[in-house]
Coordinates of C-alpha atoms in Angstrom, one line a residue:
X1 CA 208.4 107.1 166.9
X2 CA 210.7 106.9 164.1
X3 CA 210.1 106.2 160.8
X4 CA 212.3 103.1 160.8
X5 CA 210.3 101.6 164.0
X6 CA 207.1 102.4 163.0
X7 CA 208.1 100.7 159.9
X8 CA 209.3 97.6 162.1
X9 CA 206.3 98.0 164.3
X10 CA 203.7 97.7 161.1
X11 CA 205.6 94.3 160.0
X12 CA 205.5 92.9 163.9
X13 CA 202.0 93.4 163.6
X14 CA 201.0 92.1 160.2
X15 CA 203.0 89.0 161.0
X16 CA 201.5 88.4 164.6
X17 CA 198.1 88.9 162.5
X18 CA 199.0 86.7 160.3
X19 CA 200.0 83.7 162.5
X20 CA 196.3 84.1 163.6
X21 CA 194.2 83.8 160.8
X22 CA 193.9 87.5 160.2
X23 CA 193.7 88.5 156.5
X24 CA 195.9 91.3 156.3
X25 CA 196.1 91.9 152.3
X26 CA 195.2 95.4 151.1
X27 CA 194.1 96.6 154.6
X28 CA 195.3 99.6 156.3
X29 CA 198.3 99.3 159.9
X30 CA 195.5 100.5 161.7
X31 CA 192.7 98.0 160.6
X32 CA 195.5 95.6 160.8
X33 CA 195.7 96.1 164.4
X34 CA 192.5 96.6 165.6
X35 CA 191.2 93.1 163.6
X36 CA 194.5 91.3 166.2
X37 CA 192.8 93.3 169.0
X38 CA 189.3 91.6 168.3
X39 CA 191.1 88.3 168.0
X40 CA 193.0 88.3 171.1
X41 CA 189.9 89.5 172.9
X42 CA 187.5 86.3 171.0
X43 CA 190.0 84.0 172.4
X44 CA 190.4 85.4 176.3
X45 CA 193.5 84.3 176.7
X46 CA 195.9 85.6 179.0
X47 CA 199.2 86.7 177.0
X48 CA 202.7 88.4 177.3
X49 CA 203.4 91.4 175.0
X50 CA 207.2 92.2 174.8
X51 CA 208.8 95.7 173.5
X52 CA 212.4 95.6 173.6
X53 CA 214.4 97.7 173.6
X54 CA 212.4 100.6 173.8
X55 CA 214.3 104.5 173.0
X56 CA 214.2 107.2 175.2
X57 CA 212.4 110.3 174.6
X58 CA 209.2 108.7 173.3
X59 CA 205.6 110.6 173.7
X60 CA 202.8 108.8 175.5
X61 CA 200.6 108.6 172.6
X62 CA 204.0 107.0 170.8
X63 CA 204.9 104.3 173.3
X64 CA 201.3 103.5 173.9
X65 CA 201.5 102.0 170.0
X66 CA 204.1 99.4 171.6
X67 CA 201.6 98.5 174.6
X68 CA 199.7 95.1 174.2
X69 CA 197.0 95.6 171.9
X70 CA 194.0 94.4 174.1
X71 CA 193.5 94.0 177.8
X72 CA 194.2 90.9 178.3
X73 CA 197.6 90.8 178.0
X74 CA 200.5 92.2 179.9
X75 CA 203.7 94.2 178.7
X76 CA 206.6 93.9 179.5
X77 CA 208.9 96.6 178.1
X78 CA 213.0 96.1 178.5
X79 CA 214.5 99.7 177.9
X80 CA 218.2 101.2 179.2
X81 CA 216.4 104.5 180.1
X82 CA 214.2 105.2 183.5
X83 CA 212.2 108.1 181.9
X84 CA 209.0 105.2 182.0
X85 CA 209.2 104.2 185.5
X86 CA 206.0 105.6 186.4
X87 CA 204.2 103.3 183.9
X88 CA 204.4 100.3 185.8
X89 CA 206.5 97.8 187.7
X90 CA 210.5 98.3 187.4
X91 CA 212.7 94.9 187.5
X92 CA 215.8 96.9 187.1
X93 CA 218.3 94.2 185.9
X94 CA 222.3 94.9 186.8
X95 CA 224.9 93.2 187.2
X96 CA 225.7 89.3 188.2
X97 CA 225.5 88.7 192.0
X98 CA 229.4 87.5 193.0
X99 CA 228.1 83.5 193.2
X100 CA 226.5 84.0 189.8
X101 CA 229.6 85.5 188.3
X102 CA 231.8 83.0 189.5
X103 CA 229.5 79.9 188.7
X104 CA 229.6 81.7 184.9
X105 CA 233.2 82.0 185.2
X106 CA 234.2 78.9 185.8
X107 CA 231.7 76.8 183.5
X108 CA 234.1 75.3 181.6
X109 CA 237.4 75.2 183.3
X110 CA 237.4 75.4 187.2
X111 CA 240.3 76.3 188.6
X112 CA 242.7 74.5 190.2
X113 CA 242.9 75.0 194.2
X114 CA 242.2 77.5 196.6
X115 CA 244.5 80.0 195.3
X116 CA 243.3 78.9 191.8
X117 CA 239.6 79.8 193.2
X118 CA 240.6 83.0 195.1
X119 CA 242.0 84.6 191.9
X120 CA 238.9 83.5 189.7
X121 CA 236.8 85.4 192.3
X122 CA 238.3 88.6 192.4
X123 CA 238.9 88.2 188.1
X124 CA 234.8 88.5 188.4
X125 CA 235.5 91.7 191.1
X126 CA 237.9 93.1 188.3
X127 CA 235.3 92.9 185.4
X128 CA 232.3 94.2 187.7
X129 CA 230.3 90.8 187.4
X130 CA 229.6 91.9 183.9
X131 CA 227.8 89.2 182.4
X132 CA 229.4 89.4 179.0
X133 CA 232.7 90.5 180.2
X134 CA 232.5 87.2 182.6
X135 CA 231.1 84.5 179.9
X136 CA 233.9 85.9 177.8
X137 CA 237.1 85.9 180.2
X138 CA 235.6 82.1 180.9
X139 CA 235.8 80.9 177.1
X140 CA 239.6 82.6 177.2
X141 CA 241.0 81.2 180.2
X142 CA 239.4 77.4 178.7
X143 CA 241.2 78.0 175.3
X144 CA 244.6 78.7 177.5
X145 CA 244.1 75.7 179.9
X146 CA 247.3 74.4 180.4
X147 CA 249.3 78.1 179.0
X148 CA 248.0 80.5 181.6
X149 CA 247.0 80.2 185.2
X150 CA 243.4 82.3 186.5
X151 CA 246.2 84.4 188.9
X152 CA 248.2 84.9 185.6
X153 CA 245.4 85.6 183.7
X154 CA 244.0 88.2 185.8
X155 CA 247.9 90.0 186.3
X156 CA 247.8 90.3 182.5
X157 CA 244.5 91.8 182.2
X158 CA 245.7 94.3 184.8
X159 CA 248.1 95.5 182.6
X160 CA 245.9 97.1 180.6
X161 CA 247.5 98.1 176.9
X162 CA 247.5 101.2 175.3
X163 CA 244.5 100.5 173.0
X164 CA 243.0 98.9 175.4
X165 CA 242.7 102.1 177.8
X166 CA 241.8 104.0 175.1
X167 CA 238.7 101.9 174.4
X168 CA 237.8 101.9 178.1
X169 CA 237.7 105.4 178.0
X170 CA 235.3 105.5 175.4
X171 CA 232.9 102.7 177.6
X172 CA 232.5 104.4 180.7
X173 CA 228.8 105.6 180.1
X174 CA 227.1 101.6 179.4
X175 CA 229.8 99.6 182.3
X176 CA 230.1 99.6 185.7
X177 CA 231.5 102.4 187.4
X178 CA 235.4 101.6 187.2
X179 CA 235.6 98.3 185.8
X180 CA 236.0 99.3 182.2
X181 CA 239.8 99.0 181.8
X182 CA 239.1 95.1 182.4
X183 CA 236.1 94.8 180.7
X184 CA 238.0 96.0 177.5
X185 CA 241.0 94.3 178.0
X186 CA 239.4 91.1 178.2
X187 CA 237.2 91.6 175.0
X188 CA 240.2 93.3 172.7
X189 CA 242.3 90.3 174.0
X190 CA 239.8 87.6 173.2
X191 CA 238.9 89.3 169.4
X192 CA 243.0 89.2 168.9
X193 CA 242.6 85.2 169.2
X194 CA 240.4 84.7 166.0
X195 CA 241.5 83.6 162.9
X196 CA 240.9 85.7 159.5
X197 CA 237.4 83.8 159.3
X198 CA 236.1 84.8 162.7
X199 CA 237.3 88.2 162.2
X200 CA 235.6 88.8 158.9
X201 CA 232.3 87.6 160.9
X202 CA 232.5 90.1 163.8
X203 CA 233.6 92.5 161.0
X204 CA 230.0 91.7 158.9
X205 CA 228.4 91.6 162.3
X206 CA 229.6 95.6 163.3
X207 CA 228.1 96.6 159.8
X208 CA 224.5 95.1 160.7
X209 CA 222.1 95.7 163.0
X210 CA 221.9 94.3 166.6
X211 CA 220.0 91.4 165.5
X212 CA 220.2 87.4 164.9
X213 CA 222.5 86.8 161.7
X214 CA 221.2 84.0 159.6
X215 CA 224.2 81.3 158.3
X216 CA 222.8 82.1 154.6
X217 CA 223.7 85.5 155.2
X218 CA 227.0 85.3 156.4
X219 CA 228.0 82.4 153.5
X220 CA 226.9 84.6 150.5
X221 CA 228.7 87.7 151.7
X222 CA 231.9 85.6 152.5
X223 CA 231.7 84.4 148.9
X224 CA 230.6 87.7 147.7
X225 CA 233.4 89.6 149.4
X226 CA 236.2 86.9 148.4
X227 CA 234.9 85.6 145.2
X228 CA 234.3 82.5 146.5
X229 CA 232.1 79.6 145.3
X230 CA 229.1 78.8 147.3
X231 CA 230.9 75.5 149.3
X232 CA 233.8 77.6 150.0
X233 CA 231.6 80.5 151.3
X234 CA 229.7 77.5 153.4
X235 CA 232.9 76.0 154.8
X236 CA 234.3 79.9 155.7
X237 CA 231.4 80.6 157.8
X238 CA 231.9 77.3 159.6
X239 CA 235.0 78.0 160.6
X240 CA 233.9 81.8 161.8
X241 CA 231.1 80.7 163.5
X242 CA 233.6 77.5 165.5
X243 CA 236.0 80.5 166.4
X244 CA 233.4 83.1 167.8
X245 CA 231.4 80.6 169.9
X246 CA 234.0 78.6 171.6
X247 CA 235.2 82.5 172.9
X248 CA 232.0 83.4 173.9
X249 CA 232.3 86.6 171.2
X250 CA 229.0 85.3 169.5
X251 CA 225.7 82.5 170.5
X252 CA 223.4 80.8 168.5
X253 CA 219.9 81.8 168.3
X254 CA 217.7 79.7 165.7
X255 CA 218.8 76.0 165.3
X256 CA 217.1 76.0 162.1
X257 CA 218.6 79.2 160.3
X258 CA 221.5 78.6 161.9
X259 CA 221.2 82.2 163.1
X260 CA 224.0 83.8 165.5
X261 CA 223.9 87.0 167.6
X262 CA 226.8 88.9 168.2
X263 CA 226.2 91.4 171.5
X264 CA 226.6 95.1 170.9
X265 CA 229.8 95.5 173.1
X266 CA 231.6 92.9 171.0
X267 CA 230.4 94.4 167.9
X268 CA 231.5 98.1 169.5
X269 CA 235.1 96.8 170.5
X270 CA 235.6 95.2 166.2
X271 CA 235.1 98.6 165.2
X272 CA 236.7 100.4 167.8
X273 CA 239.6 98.1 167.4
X274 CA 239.6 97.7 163.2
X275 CA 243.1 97.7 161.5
X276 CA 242.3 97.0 158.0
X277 CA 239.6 99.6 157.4
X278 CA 239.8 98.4 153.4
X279 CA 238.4 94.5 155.0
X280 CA 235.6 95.9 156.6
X281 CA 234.6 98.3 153.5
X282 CA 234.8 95.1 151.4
X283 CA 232.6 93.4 153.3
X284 CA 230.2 96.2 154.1
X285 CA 230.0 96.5 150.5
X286 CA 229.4 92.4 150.1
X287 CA 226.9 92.5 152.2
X288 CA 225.0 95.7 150.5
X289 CA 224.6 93.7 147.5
X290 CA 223.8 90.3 149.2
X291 CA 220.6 91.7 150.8
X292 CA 220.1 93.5 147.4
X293 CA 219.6 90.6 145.9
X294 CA 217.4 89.0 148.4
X295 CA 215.0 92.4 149.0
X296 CA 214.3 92.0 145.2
X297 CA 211.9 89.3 145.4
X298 CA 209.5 91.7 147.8
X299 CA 207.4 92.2 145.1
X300 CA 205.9 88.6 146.3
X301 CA 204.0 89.1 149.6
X302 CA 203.9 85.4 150.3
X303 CA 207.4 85.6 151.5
X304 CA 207.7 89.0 153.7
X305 CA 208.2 87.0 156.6
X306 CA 210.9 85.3 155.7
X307 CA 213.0 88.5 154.8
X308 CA 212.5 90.1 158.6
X309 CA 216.0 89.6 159.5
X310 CA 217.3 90.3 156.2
X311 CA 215.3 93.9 156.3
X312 CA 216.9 94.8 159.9
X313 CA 220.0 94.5 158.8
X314 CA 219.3 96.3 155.6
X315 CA 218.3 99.0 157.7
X316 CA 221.6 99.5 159.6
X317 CA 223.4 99.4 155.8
X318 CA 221.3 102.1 154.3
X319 CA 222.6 104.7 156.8
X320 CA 226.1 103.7 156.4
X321 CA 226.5 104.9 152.4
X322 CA 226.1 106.8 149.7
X323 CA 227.0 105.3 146.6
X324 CA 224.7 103.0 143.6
X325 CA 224.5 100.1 145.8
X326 CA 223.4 101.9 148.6
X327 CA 220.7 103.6 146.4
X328 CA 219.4 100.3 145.1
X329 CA 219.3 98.9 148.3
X330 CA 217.2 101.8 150.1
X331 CA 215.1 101.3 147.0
X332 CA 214.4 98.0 148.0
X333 CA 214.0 98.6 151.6
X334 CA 211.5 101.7 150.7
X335 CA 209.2 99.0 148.5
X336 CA 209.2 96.5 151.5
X337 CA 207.5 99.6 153.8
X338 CA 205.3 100.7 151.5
X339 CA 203.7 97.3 150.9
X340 CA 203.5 96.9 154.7
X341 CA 201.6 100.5 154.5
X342 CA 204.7 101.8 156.2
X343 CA 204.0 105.0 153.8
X344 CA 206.2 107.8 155.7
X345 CA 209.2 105.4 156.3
X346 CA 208.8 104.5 152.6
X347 CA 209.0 107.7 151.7
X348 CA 211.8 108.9 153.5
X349 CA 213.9 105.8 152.2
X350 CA 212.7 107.1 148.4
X351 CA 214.3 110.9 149.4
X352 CA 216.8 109.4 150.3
X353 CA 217.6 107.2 147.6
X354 CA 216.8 110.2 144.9
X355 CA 219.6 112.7 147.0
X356 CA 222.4 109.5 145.9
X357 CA 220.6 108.8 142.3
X358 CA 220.0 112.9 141.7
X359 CA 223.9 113.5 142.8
X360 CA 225.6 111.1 141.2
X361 CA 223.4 110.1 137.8
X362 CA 221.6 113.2 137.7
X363 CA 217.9 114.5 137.4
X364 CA 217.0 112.9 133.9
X365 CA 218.5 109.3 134.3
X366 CA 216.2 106.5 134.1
X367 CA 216.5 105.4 137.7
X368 CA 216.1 108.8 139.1
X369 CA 213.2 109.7 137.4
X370 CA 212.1 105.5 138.6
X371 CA 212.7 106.9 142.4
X372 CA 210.7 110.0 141.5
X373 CA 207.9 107.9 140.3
X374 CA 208.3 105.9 143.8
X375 CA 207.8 109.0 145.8
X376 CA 204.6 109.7 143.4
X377 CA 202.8 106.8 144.5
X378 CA 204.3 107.3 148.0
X379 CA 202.5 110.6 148.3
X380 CA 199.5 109.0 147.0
X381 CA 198.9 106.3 149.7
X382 CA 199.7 109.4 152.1
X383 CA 196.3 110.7 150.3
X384 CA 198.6 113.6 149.4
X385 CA 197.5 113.3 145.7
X386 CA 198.0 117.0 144.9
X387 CA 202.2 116.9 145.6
X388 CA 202.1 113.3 143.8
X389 CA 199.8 114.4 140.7
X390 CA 202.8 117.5 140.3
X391 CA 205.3 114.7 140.7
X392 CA 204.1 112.7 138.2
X393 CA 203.3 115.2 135.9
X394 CA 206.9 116.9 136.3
X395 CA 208.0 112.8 135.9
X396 CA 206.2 112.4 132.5
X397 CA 207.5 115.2 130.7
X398 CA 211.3 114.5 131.3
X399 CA 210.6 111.1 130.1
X400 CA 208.5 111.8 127.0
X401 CA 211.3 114.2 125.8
X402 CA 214.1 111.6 126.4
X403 CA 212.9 108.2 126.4
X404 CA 209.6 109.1 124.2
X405 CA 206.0 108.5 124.4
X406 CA 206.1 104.8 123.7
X407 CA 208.6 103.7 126.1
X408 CA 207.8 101.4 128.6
X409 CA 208.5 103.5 131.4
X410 CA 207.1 106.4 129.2
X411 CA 203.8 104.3 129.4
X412 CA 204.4 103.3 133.2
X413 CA 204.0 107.1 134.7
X414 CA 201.2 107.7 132.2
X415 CA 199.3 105.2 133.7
X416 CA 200.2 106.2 137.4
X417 CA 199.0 110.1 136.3
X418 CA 195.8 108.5 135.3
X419 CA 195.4 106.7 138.6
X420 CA 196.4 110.0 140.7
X421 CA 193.6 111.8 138.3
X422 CA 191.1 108.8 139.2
X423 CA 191.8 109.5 142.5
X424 CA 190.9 113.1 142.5
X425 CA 187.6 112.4 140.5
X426 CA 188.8 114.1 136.9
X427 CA 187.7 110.8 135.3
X428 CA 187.5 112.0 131.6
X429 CA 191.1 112.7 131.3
X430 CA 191.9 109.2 133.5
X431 CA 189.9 107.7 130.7
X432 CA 192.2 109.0 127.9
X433 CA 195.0 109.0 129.1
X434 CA 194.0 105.0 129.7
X435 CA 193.1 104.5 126.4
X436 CA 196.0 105.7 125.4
X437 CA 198.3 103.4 127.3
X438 CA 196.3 100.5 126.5
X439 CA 196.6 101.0 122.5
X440 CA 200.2 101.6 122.9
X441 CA 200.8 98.7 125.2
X442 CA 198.8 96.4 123.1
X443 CA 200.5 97.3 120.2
X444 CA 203.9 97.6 121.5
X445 CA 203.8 94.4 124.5
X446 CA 201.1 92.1 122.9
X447 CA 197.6 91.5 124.4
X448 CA 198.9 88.9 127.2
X449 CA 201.3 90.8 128.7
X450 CA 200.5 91.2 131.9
X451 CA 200.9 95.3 132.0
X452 CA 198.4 95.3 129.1
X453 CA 196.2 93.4 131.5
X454 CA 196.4 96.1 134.5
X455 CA 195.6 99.0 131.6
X456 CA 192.8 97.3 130.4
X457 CA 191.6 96.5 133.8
X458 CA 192.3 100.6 135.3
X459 CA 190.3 101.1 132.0
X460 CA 187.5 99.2 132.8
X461 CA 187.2 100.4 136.5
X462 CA 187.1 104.3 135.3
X463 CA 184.5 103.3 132.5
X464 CA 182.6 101.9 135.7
X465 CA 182.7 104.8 137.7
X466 CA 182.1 106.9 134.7
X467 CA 179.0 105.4 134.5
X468 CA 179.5 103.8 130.5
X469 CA 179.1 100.1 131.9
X470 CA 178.3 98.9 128.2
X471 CA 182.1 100.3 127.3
X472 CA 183.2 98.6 130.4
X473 CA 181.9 95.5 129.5
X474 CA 183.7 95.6 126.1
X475 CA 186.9 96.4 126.9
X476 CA 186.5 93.5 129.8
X477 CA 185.3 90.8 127.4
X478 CA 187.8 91.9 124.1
X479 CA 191.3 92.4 126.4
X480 CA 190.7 89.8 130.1
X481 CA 188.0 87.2 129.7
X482 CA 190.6 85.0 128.0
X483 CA 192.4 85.2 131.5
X484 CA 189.2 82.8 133.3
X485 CA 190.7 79.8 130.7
X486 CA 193.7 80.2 132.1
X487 CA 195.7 78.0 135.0
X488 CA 196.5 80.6 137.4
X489 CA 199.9 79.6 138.3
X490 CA 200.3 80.4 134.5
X491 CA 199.9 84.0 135.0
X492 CA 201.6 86.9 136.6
X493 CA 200.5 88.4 140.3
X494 CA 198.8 91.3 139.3
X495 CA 196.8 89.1 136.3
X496 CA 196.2 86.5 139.5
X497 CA 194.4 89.3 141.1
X498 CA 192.9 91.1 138.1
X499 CA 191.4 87.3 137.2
X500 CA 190.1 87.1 140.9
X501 CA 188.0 90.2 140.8
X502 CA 186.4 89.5 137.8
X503 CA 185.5 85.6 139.2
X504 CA 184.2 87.5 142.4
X505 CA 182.3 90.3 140.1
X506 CA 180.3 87.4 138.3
X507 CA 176.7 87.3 140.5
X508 CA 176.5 84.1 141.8
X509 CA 174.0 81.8 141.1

């Protein structure tokens, strides 16, 4: 399994787990799972478990992780290879039966006469009862009702265009066997109808990943791209979404996000077919730093789930630059999977980040040595503490003799090397190197801030496992008793949960 599925995979299963009940916070994919397995098997419920779109070449013991999780329920896998045949039951699912393809055809304009009816039947024949291909010829030959006749539509499609046969050439392998001249005649000739606004969209939609596109998402990145305001952006994507639908190039697929999906052929003919390579950059680039901007806010776990969409596409982006943006947004991407515990996919996201950051910025910029940092406490979820204690060590020194030993970020991999030492059980240089960063942080940030809280608290933990619980107890009453007066939604996260450790470490009465 790939790191990018796997990745996927964890978050499918923290949210299913979550939609249950299931407290998922600070446990591990695999206790994750197994706590939805007990569940499903305390309720006895008969249930459907769907893996679409599974890849080829996958190992037993790796498709097994994308079978239903418990007995009870069934799995029904969709895939475009037969290398799993063996595993079960095979629905193979071609092609439209002739009466389907013609009842498709014809939905919205049916044609006029027998001749009318004879030439919409063998326009299905032409395009191989393709489903798209069909749904797509229909919505064309309704926008020219009253300009072009079915027999006159189907001569033209026979004359296939340059362009055309070269993108048919290039379909052969995923349409039916000798149908692809018609198949791409009919999709270039329906993506030459748009106007500039539906164009733009199918151009945003090649960029992303194979995946429902939410409204909010195609707005910003028209305003982004075009320096629009947000009503204009809003009134663009309207108008995109009016052209694509009523020719069948795009469908809805949430009423409530106003999501659409745009079908990989479709997205495959825009790029096959782009003129203005410039557009599409601009928009690839527009949409980079609109999901940016909405990855930053990951740091709050309360809203994961509304980000899944968002974090597909990001995924398809990341592999198509290698510039800042692209950086920042693999950045972002990377901290999404490692707070799902997606720790390998997180950390291939970091290398790659730090290949763009360490090219272009260099070895001894901030944000490179802020990626390095990242991999640190990548490797230290792994449990590979030795590589990340190196890291962090190698980390530490750069930034002592540039930024200097009471910078903030100075003060940030000083207390991650204390952690990692923690970790390996050298507590008596974790505790210095703690009380270090406290006193600086104190002095420097103030004794509220929350990063002076999450020193004070490592401190305390150390001076507990040390064994020095009447330290402990000092440095917990002088620097984070004052945070139990405190209204909660007052405070940062990581005081929220430093404050809810020491309410749960009081013995109660």
């Amino acid at each position: 399994m790939g790191e990018e599925r796997e990745a996927e995979h964890i978050r499918q299963i923290s949210d299913f787990a979550v939609s249950f009940g299931i407290f998922v916070k600070d446990r591990s994919p695999e206790e994750i799972e197994a706590g939805l397995a007990r569940e499903l098997e305390r309720r006895g419920l008969p249930y459907l478990w769907i893996a679409d779109d599974v890849p080829s070449g996958m190992e037993r013991e790796a498709l097994h992780k994308w079978l239903a999780p418990h007995p009870s329920g069934k799995t029904l896998i969709t895939t475009r290879t037969r290398e799993y045949n063996a595993l079960g039951t095979l629905i193979p699912l071609g092609v439209l039966a002739p009466e389907e393809a013609y009842e498709l055809l014809t939905l919205r304009r049916k044609p006029a006469g027998k001749t009318e009816e004879d030439a919409a039947r063998m326009l299905t024949e032409d395009l191989g009862y393709h489903a798209l291909a069909v749904d797509v010829a229909g919505a064309l030959l309704d926008a020219k009702k009253g300009l072009e006749s079915f027999a006159e539509f189907r001569k033209k499609l026979v004359d296939t265009q340059r362009d055309e046969l070269e993108y048919a050439s290039k379909l052969k392998e995923i349409l039916p066997t000798g149908h692809e001249k018609s198949i791409a005649s009919t999709l270039l000739r329906s993506i030459r109808q748009l106007e500039p606004e539906g164009l733009d969209f199918l151009r945003l939609a090649s960029v992303l990943a194979v995946a429902p596109i939410p409204a909010s998402l195609v707005s910003a990145v028209f305003s982004k791209a075009d320096n629009l305001d947000e009503e204009a952006g809003k009134h663009r994507a309207m108008f995109a979404f009016d052209q694509v639908e009523n020719l069948s190039l795009a469908e809805g697929s949430d009423e409530e996000s106003g999501a659409k999906t745009v079908h990989t052929l479709v997205s495959r003919t825009v790029r096959f077919h782009e003129t203005m390579p410039d557009r599409i950059d601009l928009i690839q680039a527009a949409a980079v730093s609109v999901l940016t901007d909405g990855l930053s806010v990951i740091a709050d776990g309360r809203i994961h789930s509304e980000l899944k969409l968002e974090v597909a596409h990001a995924r398809q982006l990341v592999n198509r630059g290698d510039d800042i943006p692209t950086a920042n947004i693999t950045g972002w991407l990377a901290g999404y999977d490692h707070l799902y515990g997606a720790y390998r996919s997180a950390e291939m996201l970091l290398r790659r980040e730090l290949d763009i950051r360490n090219r272009i910025l260099g070895d001894v910029h901030p944000h490179t040595l802020r990626t390095m940092n990242n991999i640190a406490e990548t490797l230290r979820a792994q449990g590979d503490l030795a590589s990340a204690h190196k890291l962090n060590e190698q980390v530490l020194e750069i930034k002592r003799k540039i930024l200097g030993d009471e910078h903030p970020d100075t003060l940030m991999t000083m207390n991650n090397l204390a952690e990692m030492l923690s970790d390996q059980g050298d507590l008596a240089v974790a505790r210095k190197l703690e009380e270090q960063v406290l006193e600086k942080r104190r002095r420097i940030l103030g004794d509220e801030h929350p990063d002076t809280s999450l020193s004070a608290w490592n401190l305390v933990v150390t001076l507990l496992h040390i064994g020095d619980a009447a330290e402990a107890m000092e440095i917990l009453s002088k620097h984070l008793l004052w945070l139990l007066s405190r209204d909660p939604a007052t405070l940062e996260a990581n005081q929220q949960k430093i404050r809810e450790m020491i309410i749960e470490s009081i013995p109660k009465k």
